[in-house]
Short mmCIF file of C-alpha atoms in Angstrom, two decimals:
data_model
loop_
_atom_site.label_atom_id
_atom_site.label_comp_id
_atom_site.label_asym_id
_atom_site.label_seq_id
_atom_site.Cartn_x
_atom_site.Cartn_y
_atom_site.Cartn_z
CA UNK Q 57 -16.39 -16.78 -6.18
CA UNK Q 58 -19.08 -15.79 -8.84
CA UNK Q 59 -18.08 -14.65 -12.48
CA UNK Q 60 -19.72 -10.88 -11.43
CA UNK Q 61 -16.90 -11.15 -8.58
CA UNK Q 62 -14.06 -12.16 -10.25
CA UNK Q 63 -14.47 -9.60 -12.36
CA UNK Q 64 -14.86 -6.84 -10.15
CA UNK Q 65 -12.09 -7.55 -7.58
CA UNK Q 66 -9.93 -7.82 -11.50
CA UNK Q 67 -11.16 -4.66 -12.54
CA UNK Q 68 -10.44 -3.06 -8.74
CA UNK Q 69 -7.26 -4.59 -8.92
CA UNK Q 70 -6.39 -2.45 -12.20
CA UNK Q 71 -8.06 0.66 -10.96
CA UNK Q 72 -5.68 0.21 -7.64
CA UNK Q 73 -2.73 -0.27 -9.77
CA UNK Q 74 -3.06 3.02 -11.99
CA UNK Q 75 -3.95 5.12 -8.36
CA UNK Q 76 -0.39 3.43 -7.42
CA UNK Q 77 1.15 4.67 -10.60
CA UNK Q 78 -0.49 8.42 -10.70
CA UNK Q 79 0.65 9.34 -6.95
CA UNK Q 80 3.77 7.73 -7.19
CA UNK Q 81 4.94 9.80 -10.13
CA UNK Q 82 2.76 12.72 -8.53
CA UNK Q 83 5.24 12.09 -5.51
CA UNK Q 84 8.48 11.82 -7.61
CA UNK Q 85 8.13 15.19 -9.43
CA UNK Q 86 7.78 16.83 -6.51
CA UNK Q 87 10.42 15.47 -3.78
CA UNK Q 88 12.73 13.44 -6.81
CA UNK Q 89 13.64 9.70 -6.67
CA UNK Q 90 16.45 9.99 -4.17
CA UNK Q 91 14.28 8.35 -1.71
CA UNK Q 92 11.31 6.35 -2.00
CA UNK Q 93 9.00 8.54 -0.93
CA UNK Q 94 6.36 7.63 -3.35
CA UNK Q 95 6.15 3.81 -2.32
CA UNK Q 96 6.41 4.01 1.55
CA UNK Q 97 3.33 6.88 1.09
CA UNK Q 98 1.28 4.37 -1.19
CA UNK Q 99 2.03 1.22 1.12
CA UNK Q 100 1.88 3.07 4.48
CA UNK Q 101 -1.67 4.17 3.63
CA UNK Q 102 -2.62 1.29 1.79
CA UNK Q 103 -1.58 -0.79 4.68
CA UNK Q 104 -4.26 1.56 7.18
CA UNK Q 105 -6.79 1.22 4.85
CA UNK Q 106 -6.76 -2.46 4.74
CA UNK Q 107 -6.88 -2.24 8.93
CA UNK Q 108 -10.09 -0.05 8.37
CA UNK Q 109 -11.60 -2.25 6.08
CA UNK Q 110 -11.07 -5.66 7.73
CA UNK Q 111 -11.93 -3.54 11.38
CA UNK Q 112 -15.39 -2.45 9.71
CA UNK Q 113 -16.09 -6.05 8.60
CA UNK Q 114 -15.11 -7.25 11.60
CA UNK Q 115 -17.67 -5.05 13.71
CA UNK Q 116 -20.40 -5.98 11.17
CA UNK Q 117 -20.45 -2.13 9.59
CA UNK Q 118 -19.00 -3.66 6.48
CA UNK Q 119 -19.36 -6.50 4.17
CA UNK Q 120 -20.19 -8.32 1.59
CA UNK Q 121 -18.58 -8.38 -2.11
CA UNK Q 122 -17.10 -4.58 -1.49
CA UNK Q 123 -14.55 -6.17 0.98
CA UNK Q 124 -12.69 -8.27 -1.45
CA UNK Q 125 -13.47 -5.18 -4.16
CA UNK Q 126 -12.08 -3.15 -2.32
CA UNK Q 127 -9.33 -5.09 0.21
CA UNK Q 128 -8.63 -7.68 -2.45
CA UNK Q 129 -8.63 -5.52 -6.05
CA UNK Q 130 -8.40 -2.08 -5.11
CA UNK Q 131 -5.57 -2.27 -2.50
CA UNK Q 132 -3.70 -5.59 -3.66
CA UNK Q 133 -3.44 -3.16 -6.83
CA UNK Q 134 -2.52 -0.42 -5.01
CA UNK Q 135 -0.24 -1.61 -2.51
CA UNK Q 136 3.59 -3.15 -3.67
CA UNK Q 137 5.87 -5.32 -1.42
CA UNK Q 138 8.17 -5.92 -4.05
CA UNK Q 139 8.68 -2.28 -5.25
CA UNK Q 140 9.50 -1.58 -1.62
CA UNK Q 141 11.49 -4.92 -1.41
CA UNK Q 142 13.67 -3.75 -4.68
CA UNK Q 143 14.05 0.26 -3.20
CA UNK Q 144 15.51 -1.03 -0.11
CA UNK Q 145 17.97 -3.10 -1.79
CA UNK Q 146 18.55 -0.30 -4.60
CA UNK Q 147 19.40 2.17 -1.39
CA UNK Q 148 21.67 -0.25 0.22
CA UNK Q 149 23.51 -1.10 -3.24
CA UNK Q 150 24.37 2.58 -3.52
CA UNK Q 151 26.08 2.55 -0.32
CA UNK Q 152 22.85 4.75 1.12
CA UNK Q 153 23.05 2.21 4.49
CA UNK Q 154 21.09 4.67 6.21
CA UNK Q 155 18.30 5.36 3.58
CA UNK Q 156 17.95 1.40 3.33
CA UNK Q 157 17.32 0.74 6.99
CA UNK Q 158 14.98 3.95 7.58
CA UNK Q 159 13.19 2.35 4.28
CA UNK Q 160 12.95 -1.36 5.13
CA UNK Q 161 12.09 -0.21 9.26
CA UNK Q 162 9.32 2.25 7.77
CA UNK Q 163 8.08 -0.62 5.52
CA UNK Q 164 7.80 -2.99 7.75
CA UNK Q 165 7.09 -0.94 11.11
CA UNK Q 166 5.30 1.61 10.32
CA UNK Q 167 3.03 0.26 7.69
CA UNK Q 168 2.32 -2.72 10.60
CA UNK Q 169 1.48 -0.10 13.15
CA UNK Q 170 -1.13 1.58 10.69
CA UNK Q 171 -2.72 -1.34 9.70
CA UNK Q 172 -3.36 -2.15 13.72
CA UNK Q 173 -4.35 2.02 14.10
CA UNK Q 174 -7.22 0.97 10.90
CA UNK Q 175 -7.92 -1.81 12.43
CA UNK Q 176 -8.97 -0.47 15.84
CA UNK Q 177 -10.63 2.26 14.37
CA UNK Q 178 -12.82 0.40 12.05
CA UNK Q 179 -13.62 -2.02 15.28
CA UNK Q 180 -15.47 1.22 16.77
CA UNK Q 181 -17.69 1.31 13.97
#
């Protein structure tokens, strides 16, 4: 990894973190903090656009530096496994048993199905 790199997968990295932070709270104002709305939205299509991007590199229509930018940085940034780990177990402290599985299913499910639907479609590229 060059210097140049390092810093821009860093930099990504930040950038992905403040989109994270904007739409969540964008999310919360509008539909409240009763259920994590804002979390499964950011890793559900953070999870597809990882698919897209590793699908495009795989069928040669995308490369270089701009995949760890981008799939690295931009989406490890934007993306949060443990804020979705913590919400399930927040939801299933407050008794919410239902709220806590539909979370943790869509989490884990859902984001795993998007990242294949990405995937494929970046392999037609």
């Amino acid at each position: 990894m060059t210097p140049v790199l390092f810093l821009v997968v860093a930099l990504a990295g930040g950038l992905g973190a403040v989109a994270r932070f904007m739409l969540d709270g964008a999310i919360r104002s509008r539909v409240g903090t009763r259920m994590p709305w804002g979390t499964l939205t950011i890793n559900l299509s953070g999870s597809f656009a990882l698919g897209l991007i590793v699908g495009l590199v795989g069928a040669g229509a995308f490369g270089g530096e701009w995949q760890w930018a981008l799939g690295t940085g931009f989406l490890g940034g934007y993306t949060t496994f443990s804020t979705a780990s913590f919400e399930t177990v927040r939801l299933l402290q407050e008794r919410r048993l239902g709220a806590g599985l539909v979370n943790a299913l869509a989490q884990l499910v859902a984001a795993t199905a998007l990242a294949g639907l990405g995937l494929w479609l970046g392999g037609l590229a």
